[in-house]
Amino acid sequence: MFDTASQTEPEDELPIAALMRDEHHGHERHEHARAATVALSGPVAPGALIDLLEDPPQGAYRVKGRVRVRGPRAERGYLVNVVGRMIHVAPLPEPPATGELVAIGPDLGPALAQPALAAVAAAPADWPDAAGLRRLHRYRRLSD
């Protein structure tokens, strides 16, 4: 049985947490990040994807997503993540049925970021892009 008489208030146990909570409530304005997103119903062109990751939309401090890419033998899935200038690409066990890309940043202009994300979704991906796949796999190896 749980003894409620022996419970202490969180402030008694964690004075730093109480101080941080008090400081947080003292702020009049809390800045939130803005985001732009695009759903990916099919595979993406790896060259267009890497172009976006290497040159994210202005104001984006993070770009992330799950994508499907057509390879020479089969489609593969990847998890992509950009924070600042660090690009990370990891394989997924299976390609996602529907992928997505999201750009995030407090100074992100969604009206400018949305077309950049949509360009990846619209880029022709009907055939394997050998040069784009080499660029994608280079980041995948660097991410290990």
PDB file of C-alpha atoms in Angstrom:
ATOM      1  CA  MET A   1       0.000   0.000   0.000  1.00  0.00           C
ATOM      2  CA  PHE A   2       1.225   3.510  -0.796  1.00  0.00           C
ATOM      3  CA  ASP A   3       1.743   5.748   2.257  1.00  0.00           C
ATOM      4  CA  THR A   4       0.582   9.269   1.339  1.00  0.00           C
ATOM      5  CA  ALA A   5       1.662  10.653   4.710  1.00  0.00           C
ATOM      6  CA  SER A   6       5.325  10.130   3.830  1.00  0.00           C
ATOM      7  CA  GLN A   7       5.028  11.987   0.504  1.00  0.00           C
ATOM      8  CA  THR A   8       6.862  15.247   0.184  1.00  0.00           C
ATOM      9  CA  GLU A   9       6.120  18.079  -2.170  1.00  0.00           C
ATOM     10  CA  PRO A  10       8.168  18.134  -5.390  1.00  0.00           C
ATOM     11  CA  GLU A  11       9.647  21.478  -4.371  1.00  0.00           C
ATOM     12  CA  ASP A  12      11.035  19.854  -1.210  1.00  0.00           C
ATOM     13  CA  GLU A  13      12.673  17.076  -3.187  1.00  0.00           C
ATOM     14  CA  LEU A  14      13.830  19.062  -6.196  1.00  0.00           C
ATOM     15  CA  PRO A  15      14.432  22.722  -5.363  1.00  0.00           C
ATOM     16  CA  ILE A  16      16.035  23.352  -8.759  1.00  0.00           C
ATOM     17  CA  ALA A  17      12.898  22.090 -10.538  1.00  0.00           C
ATOM     18  CA  ALA A  18      10.769  24.495  -8.499  1.00  0.00           C
ATOM     19  CA  LEU A  19      13.124  27.370  -9.324  1.00  0.00           C
ATOM     20  CA  MET A  20      13.011  26.533 -13.022  1.00  0.00           C
ATOM     21  CA  ARG A  21       9.222  26.310 -12.907  1.00  0.00           C
ATOM     22  CA  ASP A  22       9.033  29.738 -11.239  1.00  0.00           C
ATOM     23  CA  GLU A  23      11.371  31.219 -13.857  1.00  0.00           C
ATOM     24  CA  HIS A  24       9.306  29.712 -16.676  1.00  0.00           C
ATOM     25  CA  HIS A  25       6.088  31.237 -15.327  1.00  0.00           C
ATOM     26  CA  GLY A  26       7.802  34.615 -15.084  1.00  0.00           C
ATOM     27  CA  HIS A  27       8.182  34.841 -18.861  1.00  0.00           C
ATOM     28  CA  GLU A  28       5.497  36.844 -20.570  1.00  0.00           C
ATOM     29  CA  ARG A  29       6.192  35.361 -24.010  1.00  0.00           C
ATOM     30  CA  HIS A  30       7.381  31.901 -24.988  1.00  0.00           C
ATOM     31  CA  GLU A  31       8.766  31.653 -28.530  1.00  0.00           C
ATOM     32  CA  HIS A  32       7.616  28.573 -30.445  1.00  0.00           C
ATOM     33  CA  ALA A  33       9.166  27.135 -33.563  1.00  0.00           C
ATOM     34  CA  ARG A  34       7.340  27.253 -36.869  1.00  0.00           C
ATOM     35  CA  ALA A  35       7.125  24.263 -39.177  1.00  0.00           C
ATOM     36  CA  ALA A  36       6.388  23.358 -42.759  1.00  0.00           C
ATOM     37  CA  THR A  37       5.609  19.799 -43.805  1.00  0.00           C
ATOM     38  CA  VAL A  38       4.945  17.725 -46.895  1.00  0.00           C
ATOM     39  CA  ALA A  39       3.569  14.199 -47.217  1.00  0.00           C
ATOM     40  CA  LEU A  40       5.411  11.909 -49.625  1.00  0.00           C
ATOM     41  CA  SER A  41       3.079   9.426 -51.292  1.00  0.00           C
ATOM     42  CA  GLY A  42       5.811   7.890 -53.433  1.00  0.00           C
ATOM     43  CA  PRO A  43       9.566   7.554 -53.684  1.00  0.00           C
ATOM     44  CA  VAL A  44      11.705  10.692 -53.783  1.00  0.00           C
ATOM     45  CA  ALA A  45      14.631  11.511 -56.026  1.00  0.00           C
ATOM     46  CA  PRO A  46      17.731  11.091 -53.840  1.00  0.00           C
ATOM     47  CA  GLY A  47      19.515  14.007 -55.537  1.00  0.00           C
ATOM     48  CA  ALA A  48      16.624  16.382 -54.767  1.00  0.00           C
ATOM     49  CA  LEU A  49      16.488  15.085 -51.192  1.00  0.00           C
ATOM     50  CA  ILE A  50      20.212  15.630 -50.601  1.00  0.00           C
ATOM     51  CA  ASP A  51      20.000  19.094 -52.178  1.00  0.00           C
ATOM     52  CA  LEU A  52      17.359  19.966 -49.551  1.00  0.00           C
ATOM     53  CA  LEU A  53      19.376  18.458 -46.676  1.00  0.00           C
ATOM     54  CA  GLU A  54      22.557  20.270 -47.722  1.00  0.00           C
ATOM     55  CA  ASP A  55      20.757  23.574 -48.255  1.00  0.00           C
ATOM     56  CA  PRO A  56      17.688  23.680 -45.981  1.00  0.00           C
ATOM     57  CA  PRO A  57      15.108  26.465 -46.284  1.00  0.00           C
ATOM     58  CA  GLN A  58      16.123  29.766 -44.723  1.00  0.00           C
ATOM     59  CA  GLY A  59      15.313  29.829 -41.002  1.00  0.00           C
ATOM     60  CA  ALA A  60      15.208  26.026 -40.640  1.00  0.00           C
ATOM     61  CA  TYR A  61      17.441  24.746 -37.858  1.00  0.00           C
ATOM     62  CA  ARG A  62      16.052  21.234 -38.302  1.00  0.00           C
ATOM     63  CA  VAL A  63      14.788  19.115 -41.189  1.00  0.00           C
ATOM     64  CA  LYS A  64      13.586  15.596 -40.529  1.00  0.00           C
ATOM     65  CA  GLY A  65      11.574  12.902 -42.176  1.00  0.00           C
ATOM     66  CA  ARG A  66      11.015   9.385 -43.424  1.00  0.00           C
ATOM     67  CA  VAL A  67      11.490   8.815 -47.139  1.00  0.00           C
ATOM     68  CA  ARG A  68      11.276   6.082 -49.737  1.00  0.00           C
ATOM     69  CA  VAL A  69      13.956   5.988 -52.458  1.00  0.00           C
ATOM     70  CA  ARG A  70      14.015   3.853 -55.599  1.00  0.00           C
ATOM     71  CA  GLY A  71      17.244   1.886 -55.856  1.00  0.00           C
ATOM     72  CA  PRO A  72      18.582  -0.262 -58.694  1.00  0.00           C
ATOM     73  CA  ARG A  73      16.900  -3.429 -57.335  1.00  0.00           C
ATOM     74  CA  ALA A  74      14.229  -2.253 -54.895  1.00  0.00           C
ATOM     75  CA  GLU A  75      12.851   0.677 -52.952  1.00  0.00           C
ATOM     76  CA  ARG A  76      14.495   1.460 -49.620  1.00  0.00           C
ATOM     77  CA  GLY A  77      13.440   3.568 -46.673  1.00  0.00           C
ATOM     78  CA  TYR A  78      15.553   6.140 -44.868  1.00  0.00           C
ATOM     79  CA  LEU A  79      15.232   8.316 -41.820  1.00  0.00           C
ATOM     80  CA  VAL A  80      16.784  11.731 -42.489  1.00  0.00           C
ATOM     81  CA  ASN A  81      17.620  14.335 -39.889  1.00  0.00           C
ATOM     82  CA  VAL A  82      19.413  17.668 -40.161  1.00  0.00           C
ATOM     83  CA  VAL A  83      20.248  19.730 -37.099  1.00  0.00           C
ATOM     84  CA  GLY A  84      22.184  22.875 -37.892  1.00  0.00           C
ATOM     85  CA  ARG A  85      24.695  21.701 -40.507  1.00  0.00           C
ATOM     86  CA  MET A  86      24.846  18.067 -39.303  1.00  0.00           C
ATOM     87  CA  ILE A  87      23.195  15.630 -41.714  1.00  0.00           C
ATOM     88  CA  HIS A  88      22.241  12.156 -40.507  1.00  0.00           C
ATOM     89  CA  VAL A  89      20.825   9.417 -42.747  1.00  0.00           C
ATOM     90  CA  ALA A  90      19.816   6.016 -41.355  1.00  0.00           C
ATOM     91  CA  PRO A  91      18.188   3.054 -43.078  1.00  0.00           C
ATOM     92  CA  LEU A  92      14.678   2.009 -42.106  1.00  0.00           C
ATOM     93  CA  PRO A  93      13.816  -1.693 -41.906  1.00  0.00           C
ATOM     94  CA  GLU A  94      11.176  -1.144 -44.610  1.00  0.00           C
ATOM     95  CA  PRO A  95      10.292   1.786 -46.862  1.00  0.00           C
ATOM     96  CA  PRO A  96       7.430   3.845 -45.404  1.00  0.00           C
ATOM     97  CA  ALA A  97       4.090   3.531 -47.194  1.00  0.00           C
ATOM     98  CA  THR A  98       3.737   7.299 -46.871  1.00  0.00           C
ATOM     99  CA  GLY A  99       6.764   9.384 -46.004  1.00  0.00           C
ATOM    100  CA  GLU A 100       7.074  12.965 -44.845  1.00  0.00           C
ATOM    101  CA  LEU A 101       9.523  15.829 -44.590  1.00  0.00           C
ATOM    102  CA  VAL A 102       9.330  18.554 -41.962  1.00  0.00           C
ATOM    103  CA  ALA A 103      11.341  21.781 -41.671  1.00  0.00           C
ATOM    104  CA  ILE A 104      11.395  23.433 -38.231  1.00  0.00           C
ATOM    105  CA  GLY A 105      12.732  26.753 -36.956  1.00  0.00           C
ATOM    106  CA  PRO A 106      11.690  29.789 -34.915  1.00  0.00           C
ATOM    107  CA  ASP A 107      12.504  32.068 -37.863  1.00  0.00           C
ATOM    108  CA  LEU A 108      11.222  29.688 -40.536  1.00  0.00           C
ATOM    109  CA  GLY A 109       9.031  31.256 -43.171  1.00  0.00           C
ATOM    110  CA  PRO A 110       6.519  28.487 -44.001  1.00  0.00           C
ATOM    111  CA  ALA A 111       5.608  30.250 -47.251  1.00  0.00           C
ATOM    112  CA  LEU A 112       9.243  29.878 -48.380  1.00  0.00           C
ATOM    113  CA  ALA A 113       9.910  26.476 -46.809  1.00  0.00           C
ATOM    114  CA  GLN A 114       6.808  24.750 -48.173  1.00  0.00           C
ATOM    115  CA  PRO A 115       7.886  25.075 -51.845  1.00  0.00           C
ATOM    116  CA  ALA A 116      11.347  23.701 -51.001  1.00  0.00           C
ATOM    117  CA  LEU A 117       9.797  20.619 -49.399  1.00  0.00           C
ATOM    118  CA  ALA A 118       7.224  20.280 -52.188  1.00  0.00           C
ATOM    119  CA  ALA A 119      10.038  20.370 -54.780  1.00  0.00           C
ATOM    120  CA  VAL A 120      11.443  17.153 -53.285  1.00  0.00           C
ATOM    121  CA  ALA A 121       8.003  15.539 -53.474  1.00  0.00           C
ATOM    122  CA  ALA A 122       7.558  16.679 -57.098  1.00  0.00           C
ATOM    123  CA  ALA A 123      11.030  15.744 -58.393  1.00  0.00           C
ATOM    124  CA  PRO A 124      10.849  12.824 -60.858  1.00  0.00           C
ATOM    125  CA  ALA A 125      11.780   9.579 -59.083  1.00  0.00           C
ATOM    126  CA  ASP A 126      10.691   7.028 -61.692  1.00  0.00           C
ATOM    127  CA  TRP A 127      14.181   5.622 -62.233  1.00  0.00           C
ATOM    128  CA  PRO A 128      17.182   5.048 -59.977  1.00  0.00           C
ATOM    129  CA  ASP A 129      19.299   8.211 -59.791  1.00  0.00           C
ATOM    130  CA  ALA A 130      22.846   6.797 -59.560  1.00  0.00           C
ATOM    131  CA  ALA A 131      24.539  10.112 -58.692  1.00  0.00           C
ATOM    132  CA  GLY A 132      21.868  10.971 -56.107  1.00  0.00           C
ATOM    133  CA  LEU A 133      22.097   7.487 -54.564  1.00  0.00           C
ATOM    134  CA  ARG A 134      25.891   7.856 -54.222  1.00  0.00           C
ATOM    135  CA  ARG A 135      25.392  11.166 -52.372  1.00  0.00           C
ATOM    136  CA  LEU A 136      22.699   9.627 -50.123  1.00  0.00           C
ATOM    137  CA  HIS A 137      24.829   6.567 -49.343  1.00  0.00           C
ATOM    138  CA  ARG A 138      27.808   8.784 -48.549  1.00  0.00           C
ATOM    139  CA  TYR A 139      25.794  10.465 -45.771  1.00  0.00           C
ATOM    140  CA  ARG A 140      24.508   7.092 -44.646  1.00  0.00           C
ATOM    141  CA  ARG A 141      28.089   5.807 -44.248  1.00  0.00           C
ATOM    142  CA  LEU A 142      29.107   8.987 -42.402  1.00  0.00           C
ATOM    143  CA  SER A 143      26.140   8.533 -40.044  1.00  0.00           C
ATOM    144  CA  ASP A 144      27.231   5.068 -38.855  1.00  0.00           C
TER     145      ASP A 144
END
